[in-house]
Amino acid sequence: MPIKTTKKVTNKKVVKEETKPAVEAKKEEVKTAEVKKATKPAVEIKKEEVKPAETKKAPAKKATTKKAAKPAVEAKKEEVKPAEVKKAPAKKATTKKAAKPAVEAKKEEVKPAEKKKATAKKTTKKATTKTTTTKKVTTKKMTKEEQYAKLSLDTCLDLAKAMSMNVTRDSIIQQLILNPDVKSVSKDLVNKYQLTGKFNFEEDGYDEGLVEVLVSKVYETADIKPQKAEDLQADVDHALNYKFTDVVADGEEYKAQFDTMRKVLMIAQHKDIHDSKNLDEEIGIDVEKFVEEFMDLAYSVLKTWKYEDVDYYEHFIYAVLSQLEDLHDTYRNRIMMDVADLYILHGDYGLGDADYGYILRENQIKDYIYYRYASIYEGVDKDKAKQIANQALQFVDDRFTYYPNIIAVLEG
C-alpha cells in the first residue's frame, strides 16, 4: 500500500542518520557524505515499524550509551508529530552535527519540538483572537432602538440641540409634571419643533424617534413620584396662612406653593382622582381653598416676573384644573382672565386680547369681563381702555353690577 511505502522511506532516513553506535560515529566523522548514503538492513526497519500504535503511545525512555539503537527510535517518535514534519527537517540537524553521539542528536531535536509547540500555542491564541474580533464586528450591527437605548441622557440632550430643539432636563421635567405620560409629551415636542421626517437616522445618526428616548430617560432619572399625603398637610397649612409682604418674600412663597401644588397634582394623577372633595379625603386638606390661594399669589407675583414664567404657569394651572374637573367649572373664567391680564402686562397684547375675546363670546353676562378687560389696559394704554369700556355699553347698562366701574374707566 502507498501508506506503508511512505513510512518505510521516512524510517530509512532516520535509521540511516542516527542508529549507528556512538563508537562507530567517531570513526566515520571524516566521511560525512558517506554517512548520508549508508543503509541498514530492511529487517531492522521492520522491527521498529511492526507496532505503530504502540510507538505513539509508549513514553520516551532515557537513552544510554550501551544501547545506541534506542535513541534512533525516540528520534522517530518525535518526528511523526505534524508540527515537526512541517518545520524543522531532521536532515539539517543531522548533517551539521553528525559527529556527535546519538544521545546529543536527540537533545538537539527535542528543543525544536518544544519551540514548535510554543509556536503552535501562539498561533492558536492568535487565531482565537481573530475569531473573537470577527464576532464583535458582527454584534455591532444593532437596531436603531438598541443604539438609542445605549445613549446617555447628556448625549440625548446634545443630539436634541443638533435637531434644533430648545429643551433642557428641567424643562422636560416641568412638562412631565403637567402630563406624566411619556408618549404624549414626546409627541407634543415632535409637533412643536416639526421634526417628523426632518431627519434620517441612517444619514444623520438620529431622527424624531430620539425624542421619546430622551423624555423616557428624563422621566426615569427625575424625582417626580407622588409624595405621601401626610407630608403635604403642614405645607398646605402654611400656604393657607401666608400673608403677602413684599416682592422678594412673595416670590419665595410662590416657589414653595408651586412645589406643594405640584405634589398635590401628582397624587391626584397617580390615584386617578378627578374631584377635589375626593382628593380632600385622600390627603386631608382643603384642596379648593389651596388652589384659590395659589392662584391669588401667582397673579400678584407673576406681574413682575418673566414672560416665560407666565407661559409655564398657564400650562400648570390648567393641568390642575383639568385633573380636578369640579374646580375647572368653577374657576375656568377667572384663570383665563388672570392669564390674559398677565400676557397684556408683559406686552403680548395679541394673546391677551384673544383670550378676552373668547371669554366674552362664551358668556352671556359680560359686565365683569368687560370691566377686567378695560381696567388692565388703564396702566398700559388709556385710549384702548376707554375703547373697551365703550364697547361694553352695547351689552351692559345700569342693571348690571359692574356698570359703574365701566363708566369710571370711560370717564377716567
Short mmCIF file of C-alpha atoms in Angstrom, two decimals:
data_model
loop_
_atom_site.label_atom_id
_atom_site.label_comp_id
_atom_site.label_asym_id
_atom_site.label_seq_id
_atom_site.Cartn_x
_atom_site.Cartn_y
_atom_site.Cartn_z
CA MET A 1 0.00 0.00 0.00
CA PRO A 2 1.12 3.67 -0.54
CA ILE A 3 0.99 4.47 3.16
CA LYS A 4 3.41 1.68 4.14
CA THR A 5 5.82 2.77 1.44
CA THR A 6 5.85 6.34 2.82
CA LYS A 7 6.59 5.14 6.35
CA LYS A 8 9.43 2.92 5.14
CA VAL A 9 11.10 5.80 3.37
CA THR A 10 10.79 8.03 6.43
CA ASN A 11 12.18 5.41 8.79
CA LYS A 12 15.04 4.63 6.47
CA LYS A 13 16.16 8.24 6.59
CA VAL A 14 16.09 8.33 10.34
CA VAL A 15 17.87 5.00 10.76
CA LYS A 16 20.46 5.90 8.19
CA GLU A 17 21.39 9.02 10.09
CA GLU A 18 21.10 8.10 13.72
CA THR A 19 21.12 4.33 14.52
CA LYS A 20 24.90 3.84 14.45
CA PRO A 21 26.55 3.29 17.81
CA ALA A 22 28.48 6.09 19.45
CA VAL A 23 31.82 4.35 18.81
CA GLU A 24 31.18 3.99 15.08
CA ALA A 25 30.10 7.61 14.83
CA LYS A 26 33.58 8.72 15.84
CA LYS A 27 35.25 6.50 13.24
CA GLU A 28 33.01 7.82 10.48
CA GLU A 29 33.47 11.52 11.44
CA VAL A 30 35.68 12.29 8.45
CA LYS A 31 33.30 10.68 5.98
CA THR A 32 30.16 12.77 6.50
CA ALA A 33 28.95 12.38 2.91
CA GLU A 34 29.10 8.60 3.18
CA VAL A 35 27.04 8.61 6.35
CA LYS A 36 24.15 10.12 4.39
CA LYS A 37 24.23 7.21 1.93
CA ALA A 38 24.72 4.42 4.45
CA THR A 39 21.91 1.90 4.58
CA LYS A 40 20.74 -0.58 7.16
CA PRO A 41 19.15 -3.94 6.53
CA ALA A 42 15.40 -3.76 5.90
CA VAL A 43 14.90 -6.24 8.72
CA GLU A 44 15.81 -3.65 11.36
CA ILE A 45 13.40 -1.11 9.90
CA LYS A 46 10.55 -3.58 10.03
CA LYS A 47 11.27 -4.38 13.65
CA GLU A 48 10.73 -0.77 14.58
CA GLU A 49 7.56 -0.47 12.47
CA VAL A 50 5.65 -3.60 13.48
CA LYS A 51 3.52 -1.73 16.05
CA PRO A 52 2.99 1.89 15.01
CA ALA A 53 0.18 2.39 17.54
CA GLU A 54 2.46 1.35 20.39
CA THR A 55 5.19 3.65 19.15
CA LYS A 56 2.85 6.65 19.50
CA LYS A 57 1.65 5.76 22.99
CA ALA A 58 4.86 4.43 24.54
CA PRO A 59 6.55 7.01 26.82
CA ALA A 60 10.02 8.11 25.81
CA LYS A 61 12.82 6.19 27.57
CA LYS A 62 16.12 7.69 28.58
CA ALA A 63 18.92 6.92 26.15
CA THR A 64 22.05 5.08 27.34
CA THR A 65 25.45 4.74 25.71
CA LYS A 66 25.19 0.94 25.80
CA LYS A 67 22.10 0.73 23.61
CA ALA A 68 22.61 3.21 20.84
CA ALA A 69 19.70 1.86 18.75
CA LYS A 70 17.04 3.25 21.15
CA PRO A 71 17.77 6.93 20.62
CA ALA A 72 17.09 6.40 16.92
CA VAL A 73 13.63 5.05 17.76
CA GLU A 74 12.98 8.04 20.06
CA ALA A 75 14.04 10.41 17.33
CA LYS A 76 11.43 8.77 15.11
CA LYS A 77 8.80 9.31 17.83
CA GLU A 78 9.50 12.98 17.89
CA GLU A 79 9.39 13.24 14.10
CA VAL A 80 5.99 11.64 13.50
CA LYS A 81 4.25 14.67 15.06
CA PRO A 82 2.67 17.00 12.47
CA ALA A 83 4.24 20.11 13.99
CA GLU A 84 7.77 18.68 13.45
CA VAL A 85 7.15 17.46 9.91
CA LYS A 86 6.16 21.00 8.83
CA LYS A 87 9.10 22.98 10.15
CA ALA A 88 12.41 21.52 11.40
CA PRO A 89 13.73 18.90 8.97
CA ALA A 90 15.87 16.27 10.65
CA LYS A 91 18.40 16.25 7.79
CA LYS A 92 19.88 19.68 8.58
CA ALA A 93 20.30 18.96 12.27
CA THR A 94 21.88 15.57 11.49
CA THR A 95 24.18 16.87 8.77
CA LYS A 96 25.62 19.69 10.88
CA LYS A 97 26.16 17.56 13.98
CA ALA A 98 26.78 14.10 12.57
CA ALA A 99 29.95 13.70 14.67
CA LYS A 100 28.06 13.93 17.93
CA PRO A 101 26.66 10.86 19.69
CA ALA A 102 23.10 9.80 19.05
CA VAL A 103 22.15 10.95 22.54
CA GLU A 104 23.14 14.52 21.72
CA ALA A 105 21.28 14.34 18.41
CA LYS A 106 18.11 13.55 20.32
CA LYS A 107 18.67 16.54 22.59
CA GLU A 108 19.00 18.83 19.59
CA GLU A 109 15.72 17.52 18.18
CA VAL A 110 13.79 17.86 21.40
CA LYS A 111 14.40 21.60 21.61
CA PRO A 112 12.94 22.42 18.19
CA ALA A 113 9.95 20.30 19.13
CA GLU A 114 9.39 22.42 22.21
CA LYS A 115 9.72 25.59 20.16
CA LYS A 116 7.23 24.27 17.66
CA LYS A 117 4.73 23.55 20.42
CA ALA A 118 5.08 27.09 21.76
CA THR A 119 4.68 28.45 18.25
CA ALA A 120 1.60 26.29 17.76
CA LYS A 121 0.13 27.65 21.02
CA LYS A 122 0.78 31.25 19.94
CA THR A 123 -0.80 30.55 16.56
CA THR A 124 -3.84 29.09 18.28
CA LYS A 125 -4.16 32.15 20.52
CA LYS A 126 -3.87 34.47 17.55
CA ALA A 127 -6.48 32.52 15.67
CA THR A 128 -8.80 32.68 18.68
CA THR A 129 -8.32 36.43 18.96
CA LYS A 130 -9.13 36.90 15.31
CA THR A 131 -12.29 34.85 15.68
CA THR A 132 -13.39 36.94 18.67
CA THR A 133 -12.77 40.16 16.75
CA THR A 134 -14.89 38.89 13.89
CA LYS A 135 -17.75 38.19 16.31
CA LYS A 136 -17.52 41.72 17.75
CA VAL A 137 -17.84 43.26 14.33
CA THR A 138 -20.98 41.22 13.76
CA THR A 139 -22.61 42.32 17.05
CA LYS A 140 -22.05 46.00 16.23
CA LYS A 141 -24.91 45.82 13.75
CA MET A 142 -27.60 46.89 16.25
CA THR A 143 -31.05 48.20 15.53
CA LYS A 144 -31.87 51.88 15.86
CA GLU A 145 -33.74 51.23 19.12
CA GLU A 146 -30.77 49.34 20.60
CA GLN A 147 -28.39 52.15 19.68
CA TYR A 148 -30.73 54.76 21.17
CA ALA A 149 -31.03 52.72 24.38
CA LYS A 150 -27.24 52.84 24.88
CA LEU A 151 -27.12 56.65 24.73
CA SER A 152 -26.66 58.62 27.95
CA LEU A 153 -29.07 61.40 28.95
CA ASP A 154 -26.42 64.06 28.23
CA THR A 155 -25.80 62.64 24.76
CA CYS A 156 -29.55 62.64 24.06
CA LEU A 157 -29.73 66.30 25.09
CA ASP A 158 -26.79 67.13 22.80
CA LEU A 159 -28.49 65.37 19.89
CA ALA A 160 -31.72 67.23 20.68
CA LYS A 161 -29.80 70.50 20.31
CA ALA A 162 -28.43 69.23 16.99
CA MET A 163 -32.08 68.80 15.95
CA SER A 164 -32.66 72.49 16.89
CA MET A 165 -34.74 71.60 19.96
CA ASN A 166 -34.62 74.19 22.73
CA VAL A 167 -35.06 71.80 25.65
CA THR A 168 -33.30 71.01 28.92
CA ARG A 169 -33.74 68.31 31.52
CA ASP A 170 -35.63 70.74 33.77
CA SER A 171 -37.95 71.91 31.00
CA ILE A 172 -38.86 68.30 30.19
CA ILE A 173 -39.44 67.57 33.90
CA GLN A 174 -41.84 70.52 34.02
CA GLN A 175 -43.77 69.08 31.08
CA LEU A 176 -43.88 65.66 32.73
CA ILE A 177 -45.28 67.24 35.89
CA LEU A 178 -48.10 68.70 33.84
CA ASN A 179 -48.57 65.48 31.93
CA PRO A 180 -46.86 62.33 33.28
CA ASP A 181 -47.39 60.41 30.03
CA VAL A 182 -44.04 59.99 28.23
CA LYS A 183 -45.53 59.27 24.80
CA SER A 184 -47.86 62.26 24.97
CA VAL A 185 -45.07 64.67 25.98
CA SER A 186 -42.81 63.24 23.26
CA LYS A 187 -45.48 63.72 20.62
CA ASP A 188 -46.04 67.32 21.75
CA LEU A 189 -42.32 68.06 21.39
CA VAL A 190 -42.11 66.44 17.94
CA ASN A 191 -45.05 68.54 16.79
CA LYS A 192 -43.74 71.71 18.42
CA TYR A 193 -40.38 71.51 16.64
CA GLN A 194 -41.83 69.98 13.43
CA LEU A 195 -39.44 67.03 13.49
CA THR A 196 -41.50 64.44 11.59
CA GLY A 197 -39.47 63.29 8.57
CA LYS A 198 -36.96 66.11 9.04
CA PHE A 199 -34.01 63.85 9.92
CA ASN A 200 -32.90 60.44 8.67
CA PHE A 201 -31.29 58.02 11.12
CA GLU A 202 -29.03 56.36 8.53
CA GLU A 203 -27.66 59.69 7.29
CA ASP A 204 -27.82 61.93 10.38
CA GLY A 205 -27.50 59.41 13.20
CA TYR A 206 -30.82 60.50 14.75
CA ASP A 207 -34.44 61.20 13.90
CA GLU A 208 -37.69 62.13 15.67
CA GLY A 209 -37.62 58.74 17.45
CA LEU A 210 -34.86 60.13 19.68
CA VAL A 211 -37.37 62.47 21.37
CA GLU A 212 -39.24 59.68 23.15
CA VAL A 213 -35.92 58.13 24.23
CA LEU A 214 -34.88 61.48 25.70
CA VAL A 215 -38.18 62.03 27.53
CA SER A 216 -38.08 58.45 28.88
CA LYS A 217 -34.58 58.92 30.27
CA VAL A 218 -35.59 62.18 31.95
CA TYR A 219 -38.65 60.51 33.46
CA GLU A 220 -36.54 57.63 34.82
CA THR A 221 -33.98 59.94 36.46
CA ALA A 222 -36.29 62.73 37.69
CA ASP A 223 -37.82 62.89 41.16
CA ILE A 224 -41.42 63.22 40.07
CA LYS A 225 -43.01 60.49 42.12
CA PRO A 226 -46.02 61.41 44.25
CA GLN A 227 -45.29 62.34 47.85
CA LYS A 228 -47.01 60.89 50.92
CA ALA A 229 -50.19 62.73 51.88
CA GLU A 230 -49.13 63.40 55.46
CA ASP A 231 -46.01 65.21 54.27
CA LEU A 232 -48.15 67.77 52.42
CA GLN A 233 -50.50 68.81 55.19
CA ALA A 234 -48.05 71.09 57.01
CA ASP A 235 -47.04 72.78 53.73
CA VAL A 236 -50.66 73.42 52.76
CA ASP A 237 -51.47 74.77 56.22
CA HIS A 238 -48.55 77.18 55.91
CA ALA A 239 -49.75 78.32 52.46
CA LEU A 240 -53.30 78.99 53.67
CA ASN A 241 -51.99 81.19 56.50
CA TYR A 242 -49.47 83.15 54.41
CA LYS A 243 -49.85 86.95 54.24
CA PHE A 244 -48.45 88.93 51.32
CA THR A 245 -45.45 91.01 52.37
CA ASP A 246 -43.03 92.12 49.63
CA VAL A 247 -41.89 91.12 46.16
CA VAL A 248 -38.94 89.01 47.34
CA ALA A 249 -40.77 87.13 50.11
CA ASP A 250 -43.83 86.64 47.94
CA GLY A 251 -41.65 85.23 45.18
CA GLU A 252 -40.08 82.66 47.52
CA GLU A 253 -43.52 81.72 48.81
CA TYR A 254 -44.78 81.28 45.26
CA LYS A 255 -41.96 78.81 44.54
CA ALA A 256 -42.80 76.84 47.69
CA GLN A 257 -46.53 76.79 46.93
CA PHE A 258 -45.88 75.81 43.34
CA ASP A 259 -43.88 72.78 44.54
CA THR A 260 -46.64 71.82 47.00
CA MET A 261 -49.33 72.18 44.33
CA ARG A 262 -47.24 70.00 42.01
CA LYS A 263 -47.22 67.23 44.61
CA VAL A 264 -50.97 67.55 45.12
CA LEU A 265 -51.49 67.26 41.36
CA MET A 266 -49.30 64.17 41.13
CA ILE A 267 -51.23 62.39 43.88
CA ALA A 268 -54.46 63.11 42.01
CA GLN A 269 -52.94 61.86 38.74
CA HIS A 270 -51.50 58.64 40.15
CA LYS A 271 -54.64 57.80 42.11
CA ASP A 272 -56.87 58.88 39.19
CA ILE A 273 -58.87 61.33 41.32
CA HIS A 274 -60.90 63.94 39.40
CA ASP A 275 -62.93 65.58 42.15
CA SER A 276 -61.46 67.96 44.71
CA LYS A 277 -63.68 66.58 47.51
CA ASN A 278 -62.37 63.05 46.96
CA LEU A 279 -58.83 64.41 46.98
CA ASP A 280 -59.61 66.21 50.27
CA GLU A 281 -60.36 62.83 51.85
CA GLU A 282 -57.26 61.26 50.36
CA ILE A 283 -54.70 63.79 51.63
CA GLY A 284 -56.62 65.53 54.43
CA ILE A 285 -56.51 69.13 53.16
CA ASP A 286 -58.95 71.64 51.66
CA VAL A 287 -57.82 71.38 48.06
CA GLU A 288 -60.14 74.05 46.63
CA LYS A 289 -59.07 76.60 49.20
CA PHE A 290 -55.43 75.86 48.49
CA VAL A 291 -55.94 76.21 44.72
CA GLU A 292 -57.59 79.58 45.19
CA GLU A 293 -54.80 80.81 47.48
CA PHE A 294 -52.19 79.64 44.96
CA MET A 295 -53.90 81.48 42.07
CA ASP A 296 -54.06 84.72 44.10
CA LEU A 297 -50.36 84.55 44.91
CA ALA A 298 -49.38 83.68 41.33
CA TYR A 299 -51.37 86.60 39.89
CA SER A 300 -49.61 89.00 42.25
CA VAL A 301 -46.07 87.65 41.79
CA LEU A 302 -46.04 86.97 38.03
CA LYS A 303 -46.84 90.60 37.16
CA THR A 304 -43.16 91.36 37.76
CA TRP A 305 -41.66 88.04 36.64
CA LYS A 306 -40.66 86.98 33.13
CA TYR A 307 -42.97 86.20 30.23
CA GLU A 308 -41.77 82.57 30.23
CA ASP A 309 -42.93 82.21 33.85
CA VAL A 310 -46.42 83.28 32.83
CA ASP A 311 -46.44 80.78 29.99
CA TYR A 312 -45.43 77.95 32.29
CA TYR A 313 -47.90 78.95 34.98
CA GLU A 314 -50.70 78.90 32.41
CA HIS A 315 -49.95 75.32 31.42
CA PHE A 316 -49.50 74.22 35.00
CA ILE A 317 -52.70 75.70 36.44
CA TYR A 318 -54.72 74.33 33.52
CA ALA A 319 -53.27 70.88 34.26
CA VAL A 320 -54.52 71.22 37.85
CA LEU A 321 -57.99 72.36 36.79
CA SER A 322 -58.25 69.71 34.08
CA GLN A 323 -57.46 66.99 36.62
CA LEU A 324 -59.96 68.32 39.18
CA GLU A 325 -62.99 68.78 36.95
CA ASP A 326 -65.26 70.41 39.55
CA LEU A 327 -62.68 73.18 40.07
CA HIS A 328 -62.34 73.66 36.33
CA ASP A 329 -66.03 74.52 36.06
CA THR A 330 -65.75 76.99 38.94
CA TYR A 331 -62.50 78.78 38.05
CA ARG A 332 -62.06 78.48 34.28
CA ASN A 333 -63.18 82.08 33.51
CA ARG A 334 -61.17 83.52 36.34
CA ILE A 335 -57.97 81.73 35.41
CA MET A 336 -58.37 82.68 31.75
CA MET A 337 -58.71 86.37 32.68
CA ASP A 338 -55.77 86.15 35.10
CA VAL A 339 -53.54 84.74 32.39
CA ALA A 340 -54.81 87.22 29.77
CA ASP A 341 -54.02 90.12 32.14
CA LEU A 342 -50.51 88.81 32.72
CA TYR A 343 -49.85 88.47 28.99
CA ILE A 344 -51.04 92.05 28.39
CA LEU A 345 -48.82 93.35 31.21
CA HIS A 346 -45.87 91.56 29.58
CA GLY A 347 -46.61 93.15 26.21
CA ASP A 348 -48.31 90.23 24.45
CA TYR A 349 -51.49 92.17 23.55
CA GLY A 350 -52.48 89.81 20.77
CA LEU A 351 -52.70 86.78 23.03
CA GLY A 352 -54.33 88.74 25.85
CA ASP A 353 -56.97 90.22 23.54
CA ALA A 354 -57.67 86.81 22.01
CA ASP A 355 -58.28 85.28 25.44
CA TYR A 356 -60.67 88.07 26.43
CA GLY A 357 -62.46 87.82 23.11
CA TYR A 358 -63.05 84.11 23.69
CA ILE A 359 -64.39 84.64 27.21
CA LEU A 360 -66.79 87.39 26.07
CA ARG A 361 -68.20 85.17 23.32
CA GLU A 362 -68.72 82.25 25.68
CA ASN A 363 -70.55 84.15 28.44
CA GLN A 364 -73.94 85.84 28.46
CA ILE A 365 -73.19 88.05 31.48
CA LYS A 366 -70.37 90.26 30.37
CA ASP A 367 -70.15 93.22 32.79
CA TYR A 368 -67.41 91.84 35.00
CA ILE A 369 -65.43 90.54 31.99
CA TYR A 370 -65.54 93.93 30.27
CA TYR A 371 -64.54 95.67 33.48
CA ARG A 372 -61.48 93.40 33.92
CA TYR A 373 -60.55 93.79 30.26
CA ALA A 374 -60.75 97.60 30.28
CA SER A 375 -59.11 98.09 33.68
CA ILE A 376 -55.97 96.06 32.83
CA TYR A 377 -55.30 98.44 29.92
CA GLU A 378 -55.60 101.53 32.12
CA GLY A 379 -51.98 101.21 33.18
CA VAL A 380 -50.82 100.26 29.66
CA ASP A 381 -52.91 102.18 27.10
CA LYS A 382 -55.67 104.50 28.40
CA ASP A 383 -57.17 105.10 24.98
CA LYS A 384 -57.59 101.39 24.41
CA ALA A 385 -59.05 101.06 27.93
CA LYS A 386 -61.74 103.65 27.05
CA GLN A 387 -62.38 101.97 23.73
CA ILE A 388 -63.05 98.65 25.50
CA ALA A 389 -65.30 100.35 28.06
CA ASN A 390 -67.28 101.98 25.24
CA GLN A 391 -67.77 98.57 23.57
CA ALA A 392 -69.12 97.23 26.85
CA LEU A 393 -72.06 99.64 26.77
CA GLN A 394 -73.56 97.60 23.92
CA PHE A 395 -74.14 94.75 26.41
CA VAL A 396 -74.10 96.43 29.82
CA ASP A 397 -76.46 99.02 31.38
CA ASP A 398 -77.26 100.28 34.86
CA ARG A 399 -78.94 96.97 35.77
CA PHE A 400 -75.54 95.22 35.92
CA THR A 401 -73.32 95.18 38.97
CA TYR A 402 -70.16 96.44 37.24
CA TYR A 403 -71.81 99.14 35.12
CA PRO A 404 -70.50 101.96 37.40
CA ASN A 405 -66.92 100.58 37.17
CA ILE A 406 -67.10 100.57 33.36
CA ILE A 407 -68.35 104.18 33.34
CA ALA A 408 -65.46 105.16 35.63
CA VAL A 409 -62.96 103.78 33.13
CA LEU A 410 -64.72 105.55 30.28
CA GLU A 411 -64.64 108.91 32.11
CA GLY A 412 -61.16 108.45 33.60
#
